[in-house]
XYZ file of C-alpha atoms in Angstrom:
149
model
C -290.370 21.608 -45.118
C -287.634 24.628 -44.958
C -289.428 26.657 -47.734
C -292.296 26.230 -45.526
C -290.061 27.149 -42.370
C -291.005 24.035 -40.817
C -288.432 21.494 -38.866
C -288.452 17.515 -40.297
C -286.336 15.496 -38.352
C -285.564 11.758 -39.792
C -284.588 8.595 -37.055
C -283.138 5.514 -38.826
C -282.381 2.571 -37.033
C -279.817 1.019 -39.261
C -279.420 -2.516 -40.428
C -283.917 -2.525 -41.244
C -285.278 -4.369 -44.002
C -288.351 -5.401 -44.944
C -289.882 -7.400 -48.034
C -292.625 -5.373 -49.494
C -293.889 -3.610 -52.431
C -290.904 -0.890 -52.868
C -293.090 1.492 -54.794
C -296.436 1.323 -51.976
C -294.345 1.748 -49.718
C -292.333 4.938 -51.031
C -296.001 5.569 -51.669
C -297.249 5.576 -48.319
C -294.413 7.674 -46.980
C -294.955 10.141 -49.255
C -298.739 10.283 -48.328
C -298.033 10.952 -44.871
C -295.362 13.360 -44.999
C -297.552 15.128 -47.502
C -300.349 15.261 -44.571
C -298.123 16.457 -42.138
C -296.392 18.826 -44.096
C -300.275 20.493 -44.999
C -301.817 20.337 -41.516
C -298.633 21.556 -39.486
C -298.155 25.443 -38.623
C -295.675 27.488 -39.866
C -292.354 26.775 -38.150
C -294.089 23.559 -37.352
C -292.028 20.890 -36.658
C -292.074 16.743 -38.335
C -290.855 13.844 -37.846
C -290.087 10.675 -39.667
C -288.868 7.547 -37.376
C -288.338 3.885 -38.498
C -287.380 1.591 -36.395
C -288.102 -2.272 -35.374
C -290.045 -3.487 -32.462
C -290.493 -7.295 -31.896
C -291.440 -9.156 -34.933
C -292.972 -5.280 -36.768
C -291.108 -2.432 -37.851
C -292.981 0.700 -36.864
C -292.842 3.865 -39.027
C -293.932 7.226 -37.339
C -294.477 10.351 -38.695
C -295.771 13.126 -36.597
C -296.809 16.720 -36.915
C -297.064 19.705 -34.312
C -300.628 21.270 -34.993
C -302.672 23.749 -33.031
C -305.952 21.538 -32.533
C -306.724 18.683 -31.498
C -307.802 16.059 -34.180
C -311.247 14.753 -32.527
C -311.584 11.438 -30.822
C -315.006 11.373 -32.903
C -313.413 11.902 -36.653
C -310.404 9.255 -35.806
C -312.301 6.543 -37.427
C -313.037 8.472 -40.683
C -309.632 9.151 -41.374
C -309.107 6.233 -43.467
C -312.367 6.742 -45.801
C -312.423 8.187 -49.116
C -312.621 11.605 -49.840
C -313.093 12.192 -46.240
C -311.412 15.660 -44.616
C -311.434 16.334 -40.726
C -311.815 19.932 -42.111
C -313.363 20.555 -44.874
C -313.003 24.238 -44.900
C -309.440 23.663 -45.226
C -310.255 21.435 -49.037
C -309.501 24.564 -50.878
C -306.344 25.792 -48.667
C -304.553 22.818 -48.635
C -305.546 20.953 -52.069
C -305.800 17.084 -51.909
C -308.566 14.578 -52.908
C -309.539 13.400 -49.691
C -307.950 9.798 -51.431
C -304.240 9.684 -49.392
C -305.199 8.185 -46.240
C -307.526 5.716 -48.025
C -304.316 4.654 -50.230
C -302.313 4.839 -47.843
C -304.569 2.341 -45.579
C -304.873 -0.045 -48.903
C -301.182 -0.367 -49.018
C -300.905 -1.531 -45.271
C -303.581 -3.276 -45.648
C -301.781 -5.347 -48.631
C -298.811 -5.766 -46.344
C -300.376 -7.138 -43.037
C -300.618 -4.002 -40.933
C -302.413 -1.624 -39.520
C -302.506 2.463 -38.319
C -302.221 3.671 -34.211
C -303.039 7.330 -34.695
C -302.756 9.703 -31.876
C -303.431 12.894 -31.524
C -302.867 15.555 -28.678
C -304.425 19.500 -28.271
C -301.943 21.748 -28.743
C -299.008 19.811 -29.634
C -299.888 17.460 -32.145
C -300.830 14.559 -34.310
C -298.762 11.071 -34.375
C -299.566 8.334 -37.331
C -297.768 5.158 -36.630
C -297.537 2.131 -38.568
C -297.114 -1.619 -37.746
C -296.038 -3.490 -40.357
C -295.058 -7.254 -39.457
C -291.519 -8.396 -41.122
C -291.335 -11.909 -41.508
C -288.353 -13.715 -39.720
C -285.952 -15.823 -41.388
C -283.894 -18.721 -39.548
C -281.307 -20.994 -41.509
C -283.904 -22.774 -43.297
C -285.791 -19.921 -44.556
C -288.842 -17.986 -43.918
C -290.650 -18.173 -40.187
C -293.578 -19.707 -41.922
C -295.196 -21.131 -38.503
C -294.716 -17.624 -36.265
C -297.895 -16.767 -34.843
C -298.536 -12.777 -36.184
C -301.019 -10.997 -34.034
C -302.551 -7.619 -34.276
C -304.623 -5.606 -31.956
C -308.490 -6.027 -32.047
């Protein structure tokens, strides 16, 4: 980010954890901070945030931008080899492939994507992913885990 004179800022809540597959999930952060590292201006700013809500930790990573991602191309995000731009292919490299992986390996762990995206200020990629409780006896077994529709 600073040889590309753009701001990353990184929010922590301490005391997480979460059983998962350690390498998809280094994975998947690395797939979205590549995205928003490529599709944020220069002197653009990011943002990684973890933190835990409920019975999901959320992780967030957002990116200032100059247009708006369209309400129409949202649901294409996840396919492969799909770009929003594809005139940008050749600027910003990439397979069209990291979303896709990136949706397989939340997919293998129970969650999903919120994506959000605003004109002129930017894009926000959030992801749910449910952490399974533990009491004295051992795993929450009977929680009920819902996700939105």
């Amino acid at each position: 980010a600073r040889s590309q004179d753009k701001d990353f800022q990184v929010q922590v809540q301490p005391m997480l954890s979460f059983k998962g597959d350690e390498k998809g999930i280094r994975q998947l952060v690395s797939i979205l901070l590549d995205n928003a590292l490529k599709y944020s201006p220069p002197g653009g700013q990011l943002a990684l945030r973890l933190e835990k809500q409920g019975r999901n930790l959320l992780l967030t990573v957002s990116n200032t931008c100059a247009q708006l991602m369209e309400q129409d191309k949202l649901p294409h995000l996840f396919d492969r080899f799909y770009r929003t731009d594809q005139s940008r292919a050749r600027q910003t490299g990439g397979t069209g492939l990291g979303l896709a992986i990136a949706k397989w390996i939340v997919d293998r762990h129970g969650g999903w994507f919120e994506v959000r995206s605003w004109p002129g200020v930017g894009t926000r990629m959030t992801i749910v992913l449910p952490v399974a409780e533990l009491d004295a006896g051992g795993a929450d077994e009977d929680a009920e885990q819902t996700r939105p529709a």
